[in-house]
PDB file of C-alpha atoms in Angstrom:
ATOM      1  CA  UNK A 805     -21.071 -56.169-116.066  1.00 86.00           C
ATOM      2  CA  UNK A 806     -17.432 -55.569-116.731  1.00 94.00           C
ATOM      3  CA  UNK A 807     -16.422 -57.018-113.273  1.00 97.00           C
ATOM      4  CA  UNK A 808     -18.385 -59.607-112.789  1.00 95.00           C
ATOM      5  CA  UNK A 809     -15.426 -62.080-112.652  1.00 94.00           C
ATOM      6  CA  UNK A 810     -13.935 -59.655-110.359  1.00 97.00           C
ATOM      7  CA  UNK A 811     -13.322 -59.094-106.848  1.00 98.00           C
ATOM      8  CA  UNK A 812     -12.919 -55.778-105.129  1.00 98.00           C
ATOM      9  CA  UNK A 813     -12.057 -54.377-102.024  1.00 98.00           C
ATOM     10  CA  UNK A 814     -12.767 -50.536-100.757  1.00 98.00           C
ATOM     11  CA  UNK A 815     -11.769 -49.137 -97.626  1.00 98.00           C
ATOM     12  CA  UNK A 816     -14.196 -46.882 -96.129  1.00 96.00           C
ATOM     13  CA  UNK A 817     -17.056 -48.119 -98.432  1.00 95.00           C
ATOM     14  CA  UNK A 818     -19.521 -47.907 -95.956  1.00 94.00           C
ATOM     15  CA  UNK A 819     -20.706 -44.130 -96.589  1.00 92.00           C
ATOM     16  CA  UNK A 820     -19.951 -41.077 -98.209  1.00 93.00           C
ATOM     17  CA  UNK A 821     -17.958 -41.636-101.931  1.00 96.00           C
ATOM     18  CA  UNK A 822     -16.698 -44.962-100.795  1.00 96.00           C
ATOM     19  CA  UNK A 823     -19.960 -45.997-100.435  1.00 95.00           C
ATOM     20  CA  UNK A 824     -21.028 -44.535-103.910  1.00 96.00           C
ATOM     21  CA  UNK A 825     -17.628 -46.179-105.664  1.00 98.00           C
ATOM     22  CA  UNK A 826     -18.847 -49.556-103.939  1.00 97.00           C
ATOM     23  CA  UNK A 827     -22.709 -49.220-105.570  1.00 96.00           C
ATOM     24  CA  UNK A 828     -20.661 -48.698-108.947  1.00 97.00           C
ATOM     25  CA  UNK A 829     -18.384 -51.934-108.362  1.00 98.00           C
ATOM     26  CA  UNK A 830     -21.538 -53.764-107.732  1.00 97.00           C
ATOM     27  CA  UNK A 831     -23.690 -52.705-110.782  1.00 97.00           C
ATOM     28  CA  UNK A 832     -20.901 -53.182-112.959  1.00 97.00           C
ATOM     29  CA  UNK A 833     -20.766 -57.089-111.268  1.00 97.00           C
ATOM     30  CA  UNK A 834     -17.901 -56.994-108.711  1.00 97.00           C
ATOM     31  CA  UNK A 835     -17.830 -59.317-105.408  1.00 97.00           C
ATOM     32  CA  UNK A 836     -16.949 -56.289-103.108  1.00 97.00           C
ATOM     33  CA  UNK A 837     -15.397 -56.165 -99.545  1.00 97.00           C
ATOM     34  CA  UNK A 838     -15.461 -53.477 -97.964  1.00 97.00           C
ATOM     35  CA  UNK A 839     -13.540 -52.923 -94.304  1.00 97.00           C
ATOM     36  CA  UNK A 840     -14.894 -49.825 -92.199  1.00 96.00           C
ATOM     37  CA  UNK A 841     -15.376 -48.887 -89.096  1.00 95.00           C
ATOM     38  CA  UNK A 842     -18.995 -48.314 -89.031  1.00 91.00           C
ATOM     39  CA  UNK A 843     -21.410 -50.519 -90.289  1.00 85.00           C
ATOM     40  CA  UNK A 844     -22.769 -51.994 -93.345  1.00 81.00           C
ATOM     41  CA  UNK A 845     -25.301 -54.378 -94.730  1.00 81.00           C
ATOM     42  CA  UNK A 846     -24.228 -56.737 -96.855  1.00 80.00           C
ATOM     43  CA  UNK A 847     -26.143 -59.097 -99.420  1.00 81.00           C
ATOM     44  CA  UNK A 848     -25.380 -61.525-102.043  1.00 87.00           C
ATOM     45  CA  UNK A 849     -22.001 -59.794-103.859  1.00 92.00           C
ATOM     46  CA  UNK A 850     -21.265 -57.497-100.672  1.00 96.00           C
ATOM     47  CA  UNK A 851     -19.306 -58.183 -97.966  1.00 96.00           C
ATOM     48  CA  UNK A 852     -17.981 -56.256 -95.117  1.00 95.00           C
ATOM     49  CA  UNK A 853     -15.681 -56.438 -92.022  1.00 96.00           C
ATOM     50  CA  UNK A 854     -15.668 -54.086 -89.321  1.00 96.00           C
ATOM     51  CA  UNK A 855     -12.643 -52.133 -87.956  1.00 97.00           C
ATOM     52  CA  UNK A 856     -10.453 -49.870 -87.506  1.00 97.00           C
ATOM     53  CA  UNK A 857      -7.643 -50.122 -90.526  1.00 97.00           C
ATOM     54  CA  UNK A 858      -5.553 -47.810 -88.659  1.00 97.00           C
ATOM     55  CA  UNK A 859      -4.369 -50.536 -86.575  1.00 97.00           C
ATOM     56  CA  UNK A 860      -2.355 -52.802 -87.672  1.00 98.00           C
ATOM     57  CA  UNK A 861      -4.372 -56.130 -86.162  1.00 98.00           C
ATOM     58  CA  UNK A 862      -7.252 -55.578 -87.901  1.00 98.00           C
ATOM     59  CA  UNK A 863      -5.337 -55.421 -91.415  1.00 98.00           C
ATOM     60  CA  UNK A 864      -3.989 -58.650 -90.809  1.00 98.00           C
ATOM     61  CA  UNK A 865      -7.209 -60.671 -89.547  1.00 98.00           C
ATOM     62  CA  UNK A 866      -9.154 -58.566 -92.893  1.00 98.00           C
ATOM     63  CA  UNK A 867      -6.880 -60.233 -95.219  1.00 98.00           C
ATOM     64  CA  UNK A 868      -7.175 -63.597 -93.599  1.00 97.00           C
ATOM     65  CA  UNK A 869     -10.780 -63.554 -94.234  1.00 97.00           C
ATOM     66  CA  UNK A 870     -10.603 -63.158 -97.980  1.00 97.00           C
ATOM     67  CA  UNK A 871     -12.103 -65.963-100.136  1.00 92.00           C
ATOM     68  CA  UNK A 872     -10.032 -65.107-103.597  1.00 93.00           C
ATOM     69  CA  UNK A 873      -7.399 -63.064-105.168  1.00 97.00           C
ATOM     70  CA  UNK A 874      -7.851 -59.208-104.962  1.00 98.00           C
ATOM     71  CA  UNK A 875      -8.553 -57.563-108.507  1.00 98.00           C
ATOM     72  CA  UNK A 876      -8.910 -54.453-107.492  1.00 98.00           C
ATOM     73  CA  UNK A 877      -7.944 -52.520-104.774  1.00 98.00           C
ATOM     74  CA  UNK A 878      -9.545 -48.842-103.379  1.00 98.00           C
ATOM     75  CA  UNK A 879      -7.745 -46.994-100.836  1.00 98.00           C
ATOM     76  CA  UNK A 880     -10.481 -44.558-100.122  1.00 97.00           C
ATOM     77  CA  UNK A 881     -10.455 -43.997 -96.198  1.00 96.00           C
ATOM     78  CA  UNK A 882      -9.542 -41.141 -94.667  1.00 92.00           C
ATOM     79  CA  UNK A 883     -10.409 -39.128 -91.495  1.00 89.00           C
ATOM     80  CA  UNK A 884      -9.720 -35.415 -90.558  1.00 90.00           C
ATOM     81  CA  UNK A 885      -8.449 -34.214 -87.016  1.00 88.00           C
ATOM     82  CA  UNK A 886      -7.716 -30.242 -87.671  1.00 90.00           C
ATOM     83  CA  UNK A 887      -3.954 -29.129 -87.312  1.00 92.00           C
ATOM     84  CA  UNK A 888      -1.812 -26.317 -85.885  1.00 91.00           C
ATOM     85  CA  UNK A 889      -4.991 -24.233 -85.257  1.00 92.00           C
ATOM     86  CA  UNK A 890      -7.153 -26.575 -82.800  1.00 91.00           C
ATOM     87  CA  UNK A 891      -4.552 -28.615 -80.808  1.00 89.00           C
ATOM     88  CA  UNK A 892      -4.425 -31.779 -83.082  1.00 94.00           C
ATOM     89  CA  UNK A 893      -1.855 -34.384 -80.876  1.00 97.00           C
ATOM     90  CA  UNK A 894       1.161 -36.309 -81.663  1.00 96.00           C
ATOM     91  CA  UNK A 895      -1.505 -39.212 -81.604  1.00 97.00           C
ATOM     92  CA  UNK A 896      -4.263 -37.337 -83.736  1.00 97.00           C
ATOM     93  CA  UNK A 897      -1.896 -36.667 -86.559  1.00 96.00           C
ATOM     94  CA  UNK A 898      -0.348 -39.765 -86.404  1.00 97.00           C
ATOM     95  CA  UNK A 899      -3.725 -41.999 -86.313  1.00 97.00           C
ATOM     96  CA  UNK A 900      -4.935 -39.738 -89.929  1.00 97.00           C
ATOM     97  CA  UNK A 901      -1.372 -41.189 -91.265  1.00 97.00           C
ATOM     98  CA  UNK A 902      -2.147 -44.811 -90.279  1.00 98.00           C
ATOM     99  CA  UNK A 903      -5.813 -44.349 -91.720  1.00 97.00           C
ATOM    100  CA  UNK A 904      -4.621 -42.095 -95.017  1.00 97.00           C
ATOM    101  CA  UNK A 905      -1.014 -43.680 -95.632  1.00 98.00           C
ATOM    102  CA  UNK A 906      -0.053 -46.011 -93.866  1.00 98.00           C
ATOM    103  CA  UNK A 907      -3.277 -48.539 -94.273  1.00 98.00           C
ATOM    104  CA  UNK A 908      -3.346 -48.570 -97.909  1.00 98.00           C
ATOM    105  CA  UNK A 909       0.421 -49.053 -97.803  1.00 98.00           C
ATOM    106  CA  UNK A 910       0.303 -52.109 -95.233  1.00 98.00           C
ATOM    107  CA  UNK A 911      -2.589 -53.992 -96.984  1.00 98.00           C
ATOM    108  CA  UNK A 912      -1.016 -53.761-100.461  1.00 98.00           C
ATOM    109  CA  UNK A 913       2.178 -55.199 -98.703  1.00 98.00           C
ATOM    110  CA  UNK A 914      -0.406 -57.923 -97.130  1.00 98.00           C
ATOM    111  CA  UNK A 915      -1.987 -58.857-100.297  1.00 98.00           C
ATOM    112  CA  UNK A 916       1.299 -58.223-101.723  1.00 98.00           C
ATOM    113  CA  UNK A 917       2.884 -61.044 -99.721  1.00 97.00           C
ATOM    114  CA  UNK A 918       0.399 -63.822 -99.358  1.00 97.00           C
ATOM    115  CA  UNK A 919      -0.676 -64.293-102.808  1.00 97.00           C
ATOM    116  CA  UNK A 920      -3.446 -62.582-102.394  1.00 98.00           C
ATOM    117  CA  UNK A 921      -3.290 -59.833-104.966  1.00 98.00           C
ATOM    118  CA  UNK A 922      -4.037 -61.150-108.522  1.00 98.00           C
ATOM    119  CA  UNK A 923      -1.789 -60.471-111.515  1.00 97.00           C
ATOM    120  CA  UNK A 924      -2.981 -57.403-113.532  1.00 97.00           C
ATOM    121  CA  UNK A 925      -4.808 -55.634-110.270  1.00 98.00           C
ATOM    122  CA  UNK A 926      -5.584 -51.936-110.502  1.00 98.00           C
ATOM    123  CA  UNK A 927      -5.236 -50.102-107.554  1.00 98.00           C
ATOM    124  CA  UNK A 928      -7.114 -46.762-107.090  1.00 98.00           C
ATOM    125  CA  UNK A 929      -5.822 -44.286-104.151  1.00 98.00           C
ATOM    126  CA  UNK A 930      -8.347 -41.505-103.517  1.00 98.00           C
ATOM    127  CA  UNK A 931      -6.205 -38.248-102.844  1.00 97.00           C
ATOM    128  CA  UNK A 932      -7.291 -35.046-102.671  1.00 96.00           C
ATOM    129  CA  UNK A 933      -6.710 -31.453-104.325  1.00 93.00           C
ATOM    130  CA  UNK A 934      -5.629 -31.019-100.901  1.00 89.00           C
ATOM    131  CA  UNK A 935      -2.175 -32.320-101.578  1.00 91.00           C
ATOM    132  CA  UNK A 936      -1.405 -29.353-103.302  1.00 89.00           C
ATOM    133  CA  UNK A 937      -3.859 -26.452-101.909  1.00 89.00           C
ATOM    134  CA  UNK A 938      -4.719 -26.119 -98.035  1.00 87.00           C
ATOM    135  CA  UNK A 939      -6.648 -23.920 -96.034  1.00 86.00           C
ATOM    136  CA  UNK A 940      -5.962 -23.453 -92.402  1.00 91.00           C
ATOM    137  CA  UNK A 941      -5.788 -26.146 -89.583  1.00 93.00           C
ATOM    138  CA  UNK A 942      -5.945 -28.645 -92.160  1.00 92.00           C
ATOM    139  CA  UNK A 943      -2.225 -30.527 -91.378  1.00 94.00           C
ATOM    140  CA  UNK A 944      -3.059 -33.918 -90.686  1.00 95.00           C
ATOM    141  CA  UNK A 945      -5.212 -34.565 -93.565  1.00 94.00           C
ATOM    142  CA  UNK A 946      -3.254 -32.301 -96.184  1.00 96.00           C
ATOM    143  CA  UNK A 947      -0.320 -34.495 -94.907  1.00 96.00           C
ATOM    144  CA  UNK A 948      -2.402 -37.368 -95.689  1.00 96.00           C
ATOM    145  CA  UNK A 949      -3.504 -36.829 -98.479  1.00 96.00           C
ATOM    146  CA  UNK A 950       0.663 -35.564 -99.695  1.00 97.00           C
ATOM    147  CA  UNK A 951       1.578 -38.653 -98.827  1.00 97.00           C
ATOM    148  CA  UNK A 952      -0.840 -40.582-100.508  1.00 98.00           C
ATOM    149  CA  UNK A 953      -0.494 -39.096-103.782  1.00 98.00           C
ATOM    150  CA  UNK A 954       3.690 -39.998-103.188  1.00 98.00           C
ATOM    151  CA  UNK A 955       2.934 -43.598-102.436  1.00 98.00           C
ATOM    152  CA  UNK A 956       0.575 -44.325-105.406  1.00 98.00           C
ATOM    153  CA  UNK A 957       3.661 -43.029-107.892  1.00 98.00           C
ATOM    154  CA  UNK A 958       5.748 -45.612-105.412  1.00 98.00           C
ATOM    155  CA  UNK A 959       3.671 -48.264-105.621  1.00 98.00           C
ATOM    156  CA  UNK A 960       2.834 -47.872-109.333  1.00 98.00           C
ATOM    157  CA  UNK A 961       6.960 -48.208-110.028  1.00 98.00           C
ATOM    158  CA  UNK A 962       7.614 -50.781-107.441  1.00 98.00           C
ATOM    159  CA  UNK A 963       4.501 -53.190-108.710  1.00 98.00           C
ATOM    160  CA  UNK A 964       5.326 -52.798-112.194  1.00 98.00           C
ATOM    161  CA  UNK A 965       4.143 -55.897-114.395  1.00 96.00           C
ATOM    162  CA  UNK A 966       2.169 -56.686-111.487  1.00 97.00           C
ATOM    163  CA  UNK A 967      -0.525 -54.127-110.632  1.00 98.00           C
ATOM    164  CA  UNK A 968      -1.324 -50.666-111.779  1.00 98.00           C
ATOM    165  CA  UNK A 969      -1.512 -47.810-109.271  1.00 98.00           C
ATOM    166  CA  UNK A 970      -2.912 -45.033-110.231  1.00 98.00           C
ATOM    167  CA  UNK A 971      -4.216 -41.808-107.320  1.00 98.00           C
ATOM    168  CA  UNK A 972      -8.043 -39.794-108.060  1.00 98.00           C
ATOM    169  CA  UNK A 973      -7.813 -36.303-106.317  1.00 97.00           C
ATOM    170  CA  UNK A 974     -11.053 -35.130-105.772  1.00 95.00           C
ATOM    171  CA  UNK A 975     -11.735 -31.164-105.302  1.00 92.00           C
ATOM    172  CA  UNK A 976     -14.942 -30.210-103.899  1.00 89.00           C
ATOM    173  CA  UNK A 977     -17.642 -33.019-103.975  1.00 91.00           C
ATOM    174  CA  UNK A 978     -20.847 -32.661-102.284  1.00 90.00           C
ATOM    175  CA  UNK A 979     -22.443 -36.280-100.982  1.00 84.00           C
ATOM    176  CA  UNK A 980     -25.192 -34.687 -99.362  1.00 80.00           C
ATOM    177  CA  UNK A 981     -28.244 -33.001-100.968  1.00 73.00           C
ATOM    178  CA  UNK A 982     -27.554 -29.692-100.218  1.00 76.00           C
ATOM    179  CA  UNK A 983     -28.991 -26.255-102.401  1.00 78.00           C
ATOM    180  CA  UNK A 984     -25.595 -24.582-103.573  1.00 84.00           C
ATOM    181  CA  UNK A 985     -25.491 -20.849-103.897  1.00 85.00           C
ATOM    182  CA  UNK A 986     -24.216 -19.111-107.377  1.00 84.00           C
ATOM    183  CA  UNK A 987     -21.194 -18.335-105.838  1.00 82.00           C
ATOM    184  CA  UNK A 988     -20.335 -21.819-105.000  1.00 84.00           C
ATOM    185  CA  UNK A 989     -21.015 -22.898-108.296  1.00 87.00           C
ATOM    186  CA  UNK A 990     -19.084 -20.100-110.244  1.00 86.00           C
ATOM    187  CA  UNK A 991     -16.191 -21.350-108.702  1.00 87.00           C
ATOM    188  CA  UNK A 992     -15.701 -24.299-110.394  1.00 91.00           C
ATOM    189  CA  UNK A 993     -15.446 -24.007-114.313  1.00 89.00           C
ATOM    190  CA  UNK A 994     -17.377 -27.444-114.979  1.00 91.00           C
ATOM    191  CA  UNK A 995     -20.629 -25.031-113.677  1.00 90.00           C
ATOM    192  CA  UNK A 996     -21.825 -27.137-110.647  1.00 92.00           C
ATOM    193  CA  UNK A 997     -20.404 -28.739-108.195  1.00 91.00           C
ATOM    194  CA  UNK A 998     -18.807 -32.482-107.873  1.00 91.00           C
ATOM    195  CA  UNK A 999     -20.643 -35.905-106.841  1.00 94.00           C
ATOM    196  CA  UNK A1000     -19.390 -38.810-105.960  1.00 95.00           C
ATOM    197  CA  UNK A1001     -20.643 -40.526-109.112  1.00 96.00           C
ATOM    198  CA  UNK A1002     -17.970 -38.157-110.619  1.00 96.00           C
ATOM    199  CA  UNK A1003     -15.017 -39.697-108.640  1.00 98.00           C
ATOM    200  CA  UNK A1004     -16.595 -43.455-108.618  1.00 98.00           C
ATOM    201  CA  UNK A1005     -16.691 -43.628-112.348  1.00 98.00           C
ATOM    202  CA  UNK A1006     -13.526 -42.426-112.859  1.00 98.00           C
ATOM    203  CA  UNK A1007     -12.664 -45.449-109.967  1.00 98.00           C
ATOM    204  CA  UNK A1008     -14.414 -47.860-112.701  1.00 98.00           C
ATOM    205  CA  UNK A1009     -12.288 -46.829-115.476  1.00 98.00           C
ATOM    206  CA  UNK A1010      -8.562 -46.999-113.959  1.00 98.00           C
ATOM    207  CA  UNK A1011      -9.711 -50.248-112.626  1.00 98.00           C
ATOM    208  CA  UNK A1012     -10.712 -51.137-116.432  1.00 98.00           C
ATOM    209  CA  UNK A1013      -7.328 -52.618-117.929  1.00 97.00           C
ATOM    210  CA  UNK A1014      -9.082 -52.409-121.540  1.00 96.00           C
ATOM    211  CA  UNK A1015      -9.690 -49.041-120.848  1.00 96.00           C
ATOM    212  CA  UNK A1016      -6.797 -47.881-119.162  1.00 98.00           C
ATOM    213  CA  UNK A1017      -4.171 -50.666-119.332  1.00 97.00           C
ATOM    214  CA  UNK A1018      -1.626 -47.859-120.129  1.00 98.00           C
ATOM    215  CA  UNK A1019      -2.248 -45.628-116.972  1.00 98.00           C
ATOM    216  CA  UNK A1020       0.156 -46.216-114.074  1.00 98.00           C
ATOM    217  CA  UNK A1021       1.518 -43.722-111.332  1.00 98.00           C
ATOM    218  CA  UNK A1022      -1.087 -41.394-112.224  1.00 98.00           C
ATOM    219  CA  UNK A1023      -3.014 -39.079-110.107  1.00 98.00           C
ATOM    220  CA  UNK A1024      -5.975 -37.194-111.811  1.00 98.00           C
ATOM    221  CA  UNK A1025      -7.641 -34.158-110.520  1.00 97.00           C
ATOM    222  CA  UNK A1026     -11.513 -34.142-110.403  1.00 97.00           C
ATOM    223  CA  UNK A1027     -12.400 -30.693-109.644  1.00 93.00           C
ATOM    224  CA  UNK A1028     -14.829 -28.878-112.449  1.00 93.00           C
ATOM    225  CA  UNK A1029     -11.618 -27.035-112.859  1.00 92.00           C
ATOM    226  CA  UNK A1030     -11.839 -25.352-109.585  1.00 90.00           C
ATOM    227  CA  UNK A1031      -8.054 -25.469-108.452  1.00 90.00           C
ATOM    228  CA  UNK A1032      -7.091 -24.058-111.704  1.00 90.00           C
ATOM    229  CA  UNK A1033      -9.076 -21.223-112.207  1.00 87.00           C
ATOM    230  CA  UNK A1034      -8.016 -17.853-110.689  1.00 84.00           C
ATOM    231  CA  UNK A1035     -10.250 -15.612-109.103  1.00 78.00           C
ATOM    232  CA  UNK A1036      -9.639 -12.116-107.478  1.00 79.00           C
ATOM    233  CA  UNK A1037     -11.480  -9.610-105.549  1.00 75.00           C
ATOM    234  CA  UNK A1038     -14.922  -9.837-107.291  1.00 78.00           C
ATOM    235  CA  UNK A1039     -14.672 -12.492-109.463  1.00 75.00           C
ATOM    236  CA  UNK A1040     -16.443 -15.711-110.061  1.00 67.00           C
ATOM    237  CA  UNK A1041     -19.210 -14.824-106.916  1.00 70.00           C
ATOM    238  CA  UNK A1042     -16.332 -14.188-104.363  1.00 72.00           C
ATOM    239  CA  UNK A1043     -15.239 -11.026-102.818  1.00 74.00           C
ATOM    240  CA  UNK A1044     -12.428 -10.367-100.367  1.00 65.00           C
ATOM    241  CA  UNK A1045     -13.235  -9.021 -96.835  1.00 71.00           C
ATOM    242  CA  UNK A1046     -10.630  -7.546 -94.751  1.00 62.00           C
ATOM    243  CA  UNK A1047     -11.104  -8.958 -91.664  1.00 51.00           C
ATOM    244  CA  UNK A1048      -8.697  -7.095 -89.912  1.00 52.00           C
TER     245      UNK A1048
END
């Protein structure tokens, strides 16, 4: 029960890995808030406010409802609307900036500026190996996910003596039960694919100032290795097809 004099808020911790990184908080005896725009039951050391943290409204009322000081701090929304490829707006790509960027950005500055973040916070920003690899008609997340890896070294500089910042970039993590094929799991070096245990107990340990009290501006890959292992024409399960 490492946090159980802690309180903790994740964004987008009603489903998927934010949901898994809020279950970890918990068992390790955080008071956790989450904000979302779906959903969630709450019980005795959960609580959770619903809306939208792209706009800018919602931040503010969130942080008015806060009972104590902020510990710890997870910036893990994020939403996907395409890119060049499938007609993503002016207004698409600019709502998955408010939701990826600048959210985390405006409640630090919130929490920042009423007293509400306490001394020796860790922040966690959950990135993506997309910041550095893309595929196609993936701009507005990619730029997302850029910009959050930029901010967290930002941050981390800016909040010195106050708060550490530190990024997690996740690569390819399955949160569904689904049967991967040998190809899929060739891919990745670590021999299986990642969970979102993997990426919420790495959250637990940046947030662990015993632990990692000496890790600030960081952003660590959490791949199996994927992104750094090259693979041609019939390696590793994976051919090439010309589809031309």
């Amino acid at each position: 029960m490492i946090f159980s004099d802690k309180t903790a808020i994740v964004t987008g911790g009603a489903g998927g890995i934010g949901s898994c990184i809020t279950h970890h908080l918990l068992d390790a005896g955080a008071y956790v808030i989450i904000i979302d725009i779906i959903a969630a039951k709450e019980h005795e050391r959960l609580s959770h406010f619903q809306g939208d943290i792209a706009d800018k409204a919602t931040l503010e009322a969130f942080v008015t409802t806060l009972p104590h000081p902020v510990d710890l701090l997870i910036n893990n929304a994020c939403i996907g609307r395409g890119g060049l490829l499938s007609g993503c707006s002016y207004e698409d790509f600019e709502y998955v900036q408010k939701v990826g960027v600048t959210a985390p950005y405006y409640l630090t500055n919130l929490l920042l500026q009423q007293g509400l973040l306490a001394s020796g916070a860790a922040i966690v920003n959950i990135a993506s190996t997309r910041a550095n690899q893309s595929k196609p008609n993936t701009e507005a997340y990619t730029a997302a996910k850029g910009g959050i890896v930029a901010l967290t070294h930002a941050m981390a500089a800016s909040l010195a003596g106050r708060a550490r910042v530190n990024a997690i970039s996740p690569g390819w993590i399955e949160t569904s039960h689904h049967h991967h094929t040998a190809s899929d799991i060739h891919q990745h070096p670590a021999g299986r694919v990642g969970t979102a245990d993997d990426i919420a107990l790495m959250v637990l340990h940046l947030c662990d100032n015993e632990k990692s009290g000496f890790i600030t501006g960081q952003n660590f890959v959490i791949d199996g290795g994927m992104s750094k292992l090259m693979i041609y024409h019939n390696d590793h399960g994976w051919n090439y097809t010309n589809m031309t």
